[in-house]
Coordinates of C-alpha atoms in Angstrom, one line a residue:
Chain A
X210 CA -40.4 35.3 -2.9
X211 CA -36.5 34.2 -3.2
X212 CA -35.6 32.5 -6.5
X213 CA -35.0 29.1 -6.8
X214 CA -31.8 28.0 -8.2
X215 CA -32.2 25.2 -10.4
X216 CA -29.7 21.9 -9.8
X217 CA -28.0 21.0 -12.4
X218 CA -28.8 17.3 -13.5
X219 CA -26.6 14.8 -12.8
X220 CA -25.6 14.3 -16.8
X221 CA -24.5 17.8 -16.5
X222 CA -22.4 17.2 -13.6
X223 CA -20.8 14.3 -15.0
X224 CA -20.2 16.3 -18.3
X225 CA -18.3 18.8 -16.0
X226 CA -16.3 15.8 -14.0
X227 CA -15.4 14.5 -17.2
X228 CA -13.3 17.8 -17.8
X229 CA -11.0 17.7 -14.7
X230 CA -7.8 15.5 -16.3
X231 CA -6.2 12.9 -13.8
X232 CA -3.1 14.9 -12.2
X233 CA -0.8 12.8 -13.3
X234 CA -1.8 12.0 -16.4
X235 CA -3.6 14.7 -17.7
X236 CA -5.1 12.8 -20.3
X237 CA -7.2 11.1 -18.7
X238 CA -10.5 12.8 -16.8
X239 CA -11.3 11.8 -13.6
X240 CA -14.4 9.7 -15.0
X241 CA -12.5 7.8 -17.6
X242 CA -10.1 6.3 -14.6
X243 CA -13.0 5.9 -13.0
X244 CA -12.5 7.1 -9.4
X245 CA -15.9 8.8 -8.9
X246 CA -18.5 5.9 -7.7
X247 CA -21.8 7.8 -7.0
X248 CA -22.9 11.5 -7.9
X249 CA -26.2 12.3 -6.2
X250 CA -28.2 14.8 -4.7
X251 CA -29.7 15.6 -1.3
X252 CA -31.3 18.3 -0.9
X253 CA -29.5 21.2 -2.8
X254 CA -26.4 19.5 -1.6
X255 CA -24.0 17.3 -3.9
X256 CA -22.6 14.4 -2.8
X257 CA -19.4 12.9 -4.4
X258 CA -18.1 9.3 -3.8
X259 CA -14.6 9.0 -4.5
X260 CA -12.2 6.2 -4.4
X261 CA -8.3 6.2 -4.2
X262 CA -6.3 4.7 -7.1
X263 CA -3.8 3.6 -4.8
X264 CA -3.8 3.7 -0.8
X265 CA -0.6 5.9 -0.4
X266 CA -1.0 8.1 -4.3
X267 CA -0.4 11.5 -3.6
X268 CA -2.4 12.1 -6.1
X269 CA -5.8 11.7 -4.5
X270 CA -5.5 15.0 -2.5
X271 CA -5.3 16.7 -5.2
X272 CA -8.0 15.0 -7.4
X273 CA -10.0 16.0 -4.1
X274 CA -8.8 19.6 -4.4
X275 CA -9.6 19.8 -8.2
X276 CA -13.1 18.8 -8.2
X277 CA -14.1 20.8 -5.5
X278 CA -12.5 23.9 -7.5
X279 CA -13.8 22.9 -10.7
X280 CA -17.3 22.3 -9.5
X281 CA -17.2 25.1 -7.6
X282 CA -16.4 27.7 -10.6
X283 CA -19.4 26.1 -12.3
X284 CA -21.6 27.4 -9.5
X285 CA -21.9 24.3 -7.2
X286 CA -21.3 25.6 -4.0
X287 CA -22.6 22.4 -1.5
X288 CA -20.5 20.1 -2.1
X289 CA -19.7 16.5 -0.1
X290 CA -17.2 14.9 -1.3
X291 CA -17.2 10.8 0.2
X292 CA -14.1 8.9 0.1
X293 CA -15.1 5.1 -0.4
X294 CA -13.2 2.1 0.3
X295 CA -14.8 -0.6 -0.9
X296 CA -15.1 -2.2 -3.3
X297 CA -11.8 -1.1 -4.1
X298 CA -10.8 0.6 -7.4
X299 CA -9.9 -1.9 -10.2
X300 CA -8.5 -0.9 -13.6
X301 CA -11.4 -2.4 -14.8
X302 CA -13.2 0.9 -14.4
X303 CA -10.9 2.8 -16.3
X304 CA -13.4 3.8 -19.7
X305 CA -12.4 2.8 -23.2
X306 CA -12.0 6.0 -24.2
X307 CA -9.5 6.4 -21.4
X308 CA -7.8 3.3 -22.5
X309 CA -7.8 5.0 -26.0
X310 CA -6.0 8.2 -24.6
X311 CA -3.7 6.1 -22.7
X312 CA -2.5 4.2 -25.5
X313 CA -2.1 7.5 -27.8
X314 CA -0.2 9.5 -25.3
X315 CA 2.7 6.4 -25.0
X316 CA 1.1 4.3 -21.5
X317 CA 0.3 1.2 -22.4
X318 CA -3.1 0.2 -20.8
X319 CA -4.2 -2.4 -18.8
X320 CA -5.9 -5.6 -19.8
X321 CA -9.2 -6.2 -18.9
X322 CA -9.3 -10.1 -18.3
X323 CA -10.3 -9.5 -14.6
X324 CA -7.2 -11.2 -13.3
X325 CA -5.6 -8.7 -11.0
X326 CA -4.1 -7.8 -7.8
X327 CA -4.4 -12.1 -6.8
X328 CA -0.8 -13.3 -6.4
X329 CA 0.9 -15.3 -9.2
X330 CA -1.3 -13.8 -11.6
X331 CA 0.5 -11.4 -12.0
X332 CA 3.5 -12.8 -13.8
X333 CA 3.4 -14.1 -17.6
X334 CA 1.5 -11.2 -19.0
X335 CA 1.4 -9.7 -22.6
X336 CA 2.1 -6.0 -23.0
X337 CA 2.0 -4.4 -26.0
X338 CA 4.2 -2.0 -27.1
X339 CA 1.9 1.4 -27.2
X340 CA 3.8 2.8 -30.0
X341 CA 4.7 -0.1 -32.3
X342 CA 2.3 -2.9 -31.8
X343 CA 5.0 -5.6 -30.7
X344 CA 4.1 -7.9 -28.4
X345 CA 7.8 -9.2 -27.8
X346 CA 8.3 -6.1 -24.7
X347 CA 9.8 -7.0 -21.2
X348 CA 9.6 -5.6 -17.7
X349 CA 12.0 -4.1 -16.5
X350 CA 10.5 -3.0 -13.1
X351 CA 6.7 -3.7 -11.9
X352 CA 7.4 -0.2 -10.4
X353 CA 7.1 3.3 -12.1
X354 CA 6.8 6.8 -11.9
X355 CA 3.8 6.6 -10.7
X356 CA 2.1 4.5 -8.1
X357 CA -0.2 2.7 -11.1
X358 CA 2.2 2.0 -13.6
X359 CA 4.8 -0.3 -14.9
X360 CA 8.2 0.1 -16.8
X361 CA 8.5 -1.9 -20.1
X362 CA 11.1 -1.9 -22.5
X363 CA 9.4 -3.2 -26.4
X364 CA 12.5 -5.4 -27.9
X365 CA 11.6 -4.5 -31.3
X366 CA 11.5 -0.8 -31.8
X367 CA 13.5 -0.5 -28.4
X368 CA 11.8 2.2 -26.7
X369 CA 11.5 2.0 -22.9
X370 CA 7.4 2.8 -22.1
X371 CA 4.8 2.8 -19.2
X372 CA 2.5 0.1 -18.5
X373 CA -0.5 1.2 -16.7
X374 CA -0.6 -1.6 -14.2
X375 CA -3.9 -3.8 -13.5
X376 CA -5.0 -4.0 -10.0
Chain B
X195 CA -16.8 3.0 26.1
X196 CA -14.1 2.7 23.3
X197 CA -12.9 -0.7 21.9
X198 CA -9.4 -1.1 24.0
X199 CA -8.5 -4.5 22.5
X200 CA -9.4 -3.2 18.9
X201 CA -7.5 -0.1 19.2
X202 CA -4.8 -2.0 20.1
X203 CA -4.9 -4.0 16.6
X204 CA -5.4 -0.8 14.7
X205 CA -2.1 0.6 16.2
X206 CA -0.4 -3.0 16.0
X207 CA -1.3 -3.1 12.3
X208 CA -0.5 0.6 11.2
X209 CA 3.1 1.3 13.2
X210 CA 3.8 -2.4 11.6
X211 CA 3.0 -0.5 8.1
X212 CA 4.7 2.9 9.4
X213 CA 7.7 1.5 10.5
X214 CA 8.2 -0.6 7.6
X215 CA 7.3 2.3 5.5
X216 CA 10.0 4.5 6.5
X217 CA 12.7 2.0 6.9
X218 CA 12.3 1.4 3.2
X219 CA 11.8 5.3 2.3
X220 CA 15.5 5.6 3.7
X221 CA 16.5 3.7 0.9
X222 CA 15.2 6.9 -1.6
X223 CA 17.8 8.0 -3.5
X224 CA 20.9 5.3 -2.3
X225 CA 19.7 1.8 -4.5
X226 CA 21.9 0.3 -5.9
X227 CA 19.9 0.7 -9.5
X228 CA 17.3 3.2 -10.8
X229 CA 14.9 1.1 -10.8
X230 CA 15.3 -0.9 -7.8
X231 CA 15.4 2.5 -6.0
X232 CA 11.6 3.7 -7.3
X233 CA 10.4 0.2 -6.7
X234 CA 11.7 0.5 -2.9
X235 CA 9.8 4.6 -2.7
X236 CA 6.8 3.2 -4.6
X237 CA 6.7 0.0 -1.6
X238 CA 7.3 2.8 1.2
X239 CA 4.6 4.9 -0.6
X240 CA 2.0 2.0 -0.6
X241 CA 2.9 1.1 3.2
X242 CA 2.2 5.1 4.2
X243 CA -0.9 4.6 2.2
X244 CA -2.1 1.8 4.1
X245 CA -0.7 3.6 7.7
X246 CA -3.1 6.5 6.7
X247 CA -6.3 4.1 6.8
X248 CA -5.0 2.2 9.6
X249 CA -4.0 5.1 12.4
X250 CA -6.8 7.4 11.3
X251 CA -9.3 4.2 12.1
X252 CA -7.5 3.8 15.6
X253 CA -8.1 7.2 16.0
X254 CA -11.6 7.0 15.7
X255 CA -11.9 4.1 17.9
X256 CA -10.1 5.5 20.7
X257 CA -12.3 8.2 20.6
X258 CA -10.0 11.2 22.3
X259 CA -9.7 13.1 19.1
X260 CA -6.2 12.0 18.0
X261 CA -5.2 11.7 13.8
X262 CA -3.0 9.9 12.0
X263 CA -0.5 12.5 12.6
X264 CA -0.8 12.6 16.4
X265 CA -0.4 8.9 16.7
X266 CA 2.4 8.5 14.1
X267 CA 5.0 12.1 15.3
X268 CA 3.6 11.9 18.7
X269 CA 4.2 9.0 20.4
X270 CA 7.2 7.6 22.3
X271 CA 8.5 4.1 21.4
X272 CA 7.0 2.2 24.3
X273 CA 3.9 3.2 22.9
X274 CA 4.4 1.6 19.8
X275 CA 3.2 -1.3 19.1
X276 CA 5.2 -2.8 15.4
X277 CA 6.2 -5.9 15.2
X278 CA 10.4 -6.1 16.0
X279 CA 11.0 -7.2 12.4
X280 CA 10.1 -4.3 10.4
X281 CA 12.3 -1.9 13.1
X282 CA 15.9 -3.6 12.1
X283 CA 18.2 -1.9 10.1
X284 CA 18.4 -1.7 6.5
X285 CA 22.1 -2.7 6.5
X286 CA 22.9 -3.9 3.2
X287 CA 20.2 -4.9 -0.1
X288 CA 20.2 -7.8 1.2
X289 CA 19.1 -7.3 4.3
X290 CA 16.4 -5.0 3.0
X291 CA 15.1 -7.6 0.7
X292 CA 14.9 -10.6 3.1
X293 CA 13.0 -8.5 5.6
X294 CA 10.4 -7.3 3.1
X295 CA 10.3 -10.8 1.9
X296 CA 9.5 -12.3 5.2
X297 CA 7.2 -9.5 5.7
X298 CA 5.4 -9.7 2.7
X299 CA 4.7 -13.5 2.8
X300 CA 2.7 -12.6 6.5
X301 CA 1.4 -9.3 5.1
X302 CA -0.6 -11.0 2.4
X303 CA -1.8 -13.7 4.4
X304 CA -3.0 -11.3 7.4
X305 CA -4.8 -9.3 4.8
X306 CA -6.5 -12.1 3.3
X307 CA -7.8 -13.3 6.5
X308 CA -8.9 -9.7 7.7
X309 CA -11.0 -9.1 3.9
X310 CA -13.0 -11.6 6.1
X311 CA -13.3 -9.9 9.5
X312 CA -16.5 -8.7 11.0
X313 CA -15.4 -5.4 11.5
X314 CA -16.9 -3.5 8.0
X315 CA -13.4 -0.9 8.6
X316 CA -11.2 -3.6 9.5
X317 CA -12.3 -5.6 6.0
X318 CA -12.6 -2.3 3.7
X319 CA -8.8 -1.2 4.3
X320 CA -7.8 -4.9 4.0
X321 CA -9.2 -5.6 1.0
X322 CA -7.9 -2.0 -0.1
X323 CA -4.7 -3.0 0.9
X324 CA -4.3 -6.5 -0.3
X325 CA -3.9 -5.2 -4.0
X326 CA -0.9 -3.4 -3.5
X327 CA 0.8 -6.2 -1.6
X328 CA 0.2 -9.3 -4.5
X329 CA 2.8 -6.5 -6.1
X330 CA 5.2 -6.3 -3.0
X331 CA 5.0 -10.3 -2.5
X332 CA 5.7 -10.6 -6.2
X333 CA 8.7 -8.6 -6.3
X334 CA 10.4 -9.5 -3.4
X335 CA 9.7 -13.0 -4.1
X336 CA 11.3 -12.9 -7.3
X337 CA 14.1 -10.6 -5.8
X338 CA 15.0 -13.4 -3.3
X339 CA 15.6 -16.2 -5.9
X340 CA 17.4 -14.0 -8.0
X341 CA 20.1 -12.9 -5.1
X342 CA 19.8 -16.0 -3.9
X343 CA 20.3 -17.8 -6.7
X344 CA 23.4 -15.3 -7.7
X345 CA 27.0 -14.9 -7.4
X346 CA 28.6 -15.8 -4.7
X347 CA 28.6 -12.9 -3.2
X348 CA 24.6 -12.2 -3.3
X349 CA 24.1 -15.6 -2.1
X350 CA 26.4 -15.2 1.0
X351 CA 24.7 -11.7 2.2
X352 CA 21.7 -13.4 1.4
X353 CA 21.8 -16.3 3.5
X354 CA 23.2 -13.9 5.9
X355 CA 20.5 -12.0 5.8
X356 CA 18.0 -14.7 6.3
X357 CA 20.1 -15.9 9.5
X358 CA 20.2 -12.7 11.3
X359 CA 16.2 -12.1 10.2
X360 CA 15.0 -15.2 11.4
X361 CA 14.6 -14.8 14.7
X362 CA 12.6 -11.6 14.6
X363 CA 9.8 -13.8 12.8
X364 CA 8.2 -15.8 15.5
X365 CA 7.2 -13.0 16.7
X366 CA 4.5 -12.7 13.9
X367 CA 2.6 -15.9 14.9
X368 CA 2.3 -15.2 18.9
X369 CA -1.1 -15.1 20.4
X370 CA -1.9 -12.8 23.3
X371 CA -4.8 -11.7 25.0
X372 CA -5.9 -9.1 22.7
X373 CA -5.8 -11.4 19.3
X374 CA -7.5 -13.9 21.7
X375 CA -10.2 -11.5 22.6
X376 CA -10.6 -10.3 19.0
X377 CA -10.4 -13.4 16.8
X378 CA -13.3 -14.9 19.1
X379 CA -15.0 -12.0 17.9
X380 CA -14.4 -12.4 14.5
X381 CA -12.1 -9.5 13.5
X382 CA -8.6 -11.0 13.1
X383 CA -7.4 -14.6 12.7
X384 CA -5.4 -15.9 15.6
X385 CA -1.7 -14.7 14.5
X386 CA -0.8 -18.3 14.9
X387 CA -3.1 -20.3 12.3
X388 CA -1.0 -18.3 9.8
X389 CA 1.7 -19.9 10.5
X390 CA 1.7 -23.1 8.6
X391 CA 0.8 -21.5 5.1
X392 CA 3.8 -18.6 5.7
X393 CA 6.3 -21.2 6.6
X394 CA 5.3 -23.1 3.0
X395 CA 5.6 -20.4 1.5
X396 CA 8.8 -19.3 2.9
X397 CA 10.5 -22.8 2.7
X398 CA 9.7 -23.0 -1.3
X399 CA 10.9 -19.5 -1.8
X400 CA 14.1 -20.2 0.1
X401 CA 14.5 -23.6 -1.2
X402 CA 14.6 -22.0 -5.0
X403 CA 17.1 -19.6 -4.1
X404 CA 19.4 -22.0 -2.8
X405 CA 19.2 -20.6 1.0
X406 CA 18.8 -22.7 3.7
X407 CA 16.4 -21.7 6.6
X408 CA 18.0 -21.5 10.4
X409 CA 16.7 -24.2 12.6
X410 CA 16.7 -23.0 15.9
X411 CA 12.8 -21.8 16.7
X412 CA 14.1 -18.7 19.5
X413 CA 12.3 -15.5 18.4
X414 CA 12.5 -12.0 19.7
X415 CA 9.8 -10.5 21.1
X416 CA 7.9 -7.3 22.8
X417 CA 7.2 -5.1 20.0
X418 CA 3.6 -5.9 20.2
X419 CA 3.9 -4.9 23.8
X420 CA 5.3 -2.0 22.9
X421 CA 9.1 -3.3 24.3
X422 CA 11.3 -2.7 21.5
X423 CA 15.4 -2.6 20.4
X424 CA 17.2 0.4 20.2
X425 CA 17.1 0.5 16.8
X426 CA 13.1 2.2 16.8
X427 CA 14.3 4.9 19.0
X428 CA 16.7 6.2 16.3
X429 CA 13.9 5.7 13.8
X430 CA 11.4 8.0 15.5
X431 CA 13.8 10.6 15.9
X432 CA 14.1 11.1 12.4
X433 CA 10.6 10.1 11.7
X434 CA 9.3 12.7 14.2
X435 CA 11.5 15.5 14.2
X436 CA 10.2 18.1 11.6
X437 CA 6.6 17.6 13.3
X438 CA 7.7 18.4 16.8
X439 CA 10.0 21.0 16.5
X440 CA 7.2 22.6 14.4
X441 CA 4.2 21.8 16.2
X442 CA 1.0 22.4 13.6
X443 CA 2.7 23.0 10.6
X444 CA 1.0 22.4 7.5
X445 CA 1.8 23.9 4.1

């Protein structure tokens, strides 16, 4: 008789997702930006849906590359990894407690008023400053280090920070 | 049999995307402020991006085994298929500015209309897509007023920039037989019924910033027929050199 390996449930696969920080900004997982769509299991074969943060991120390879190496070190060895398209990733999904960590490491995070990514809404925004509180902050370039963020600039303590951007 | 007409689009769409792309990437490192010059890498980043989805699709449709990569380093000019626009020089910010600009305005409107199309692909990558442009519309919009709207200086290349520009726009609102053949089918809007909601847009964004559009109507055109300037050769050649001289590379 061969042994049966027993699947992991999907709460424990999550639990192990959850552990693989963001690339870029490490403190954020992978579940709390919320690029993974779908975990499920057919057969004794996992399948992943993943969804780009932005189209052109160089980033996504390598969030690819991590959870096929993190997975794989906690015994998962069939592993599909999906990329989906649509519908396409919002900021919305990013978790509270990402938002939390975003906030506490400096990046301010984005609203969640479900007006993004439709032109002219973009303009007229509030940003608070992550590390004082001030809402008197301006842009200085919708652009940033990063595909998904900002630069801002808070008036009243002066420090320049990252805004991560809605889309 | 594969979908002639639709891999046509596919390749229309991406180079369009490509060529932009790295016409702006040039600017990496030589803006004229820090900002400014990760805003233009961050636009060349997102217009890669959307190449990616958009060549790797007309691969699949052609259906003779060719990727991204062998459609974007492999090719010759006459087989591409951008629109003449997005192949002219950078020349000065200006310049730069008003092309993406005029770009832009069509860019989002396309990809509004193709979120609609009856091909599932065709609708994914455009509603994908769309995001990233409100922020390239937005910025270049703004961008335009401002320069515009300047010294005397920015306003002169400016309107400079729009006179030398406008020609190469027509081009993005002629109908052949291929948009013909896939509008009826439902996957693209005819390129001309965006015509009237561009120009709006254009003529406000113009009219704030002071500049005045041309009024002659010629445009330039051939780059969907793959019939292009000089200007795409010399592109390509840089574009395409590491890839050829090292044929399979990766790293």
């Amino acid at each position: 008789m061969t042994a049966v390996m027993e699947r992991p449930t999907l709460d424990q696969i999550w639990a192990w997702l959850d552990q693989i920080p963001d690339p870029e900004i490490p403190v954020i997982s992978l579940v709390d930006l919320g690029v993974i769509r779908d975990a499920l299991w057919k057969g004794d074969t996992l399948h992943l849906k993943v969804t780009p943060t932005y189209s052109g991120c160089p980033a996504t390879a390598v969030i690819n590359l991590d959870i096929q190496q993190h997975l794989r070190a906690n015994g998962i060895d069939k592993l599909v990894l999906e990329r989906q398209l649509s519908p396409a990733w919002t900021t919305d999904w990013i978790s509270e407690k990402g938002r939390r960590n975003l906030q506490k490491f400096g990046i301010a995070p984005p609203p969640k008023d479900g007006e993004h990514g439709s032109y002219g809404a973009l303009l007229g925004r509030v940003v608070e400053c992550p590390r004082c509180g001030s809402k008197t902050t301006e842009r200085i370039s919708q652009f940033g280090s990063t595909p998904c963020k900002a630069s801002y600039r808070c008036t009243e303590c002066l420090e320049p920070f990252d805004y991560f951007k809605c889309i | 049999m594969a979908d002639k007409a639709l891999f046509e689009f596919l390749t229309r769409i991406g180079d369009t995307t490509l060529v932009l792309g790295h016409r702006v990437s040039e600017w990496c490192g030589h803006a004229p402020a820090l900002e400014e010059d990760i805003a233009l890498a961050n636009t060349a980043l997102d217009l890669i991006g959307h190449t990616r989805m958009w060549l790797s699709r007309a691969g699949e449709v052609e259906g003779k085994g060719r990727t991204e990569d062998d459609l974007a380093f492999l090719r010759e000019a006459h087989e591409f298929r951008n629109y003449l626009l997005v192949e002219r020089p950078n020349e000065d910010f200006a310049v730069t500015i008003t092309r993406q600009f005029l770009f832009d305005a069509w860019h989002r409107l396309m990809l509004i209309s193709l979120q609609e199309s009856s091909d599932q692909r065709v609708s994914e990558i455009a509603e994908k897509a769309s995001k990233e442009v409100a922020y390239h519309v937005e910025r270049s919009t703004d961008l335009v007023v401002r320069l515009g709207d300047g010294t005397e200086e920015s306003h002169r290349r400016m309107q400079h920039a729009v006179d030398i520009l406008w020609p190469y726009t027509g081009e993005l609102f002629t109908d052949d037989e291929t948009d013909r053949e896939l509008s009826d089918r439902g996957i693209i809007p005819l390129p001309s019924s965006l015509e009237g909601e561009w120009k709006t847009h254009v003529d406000g964004v113009l009219s704030a910033a002071t500049l005045v559009r041309p009024e002659r109507e010629y445009a330039h055109k051939g780059g969907k027929a793959g019939v292009h300037t000089e200007h795409l050769g010399f592109l390509l050649a840089e574009m395409q050199v590491t890839h050829r001289a090292h044929p399979g590379a990766t790293w």
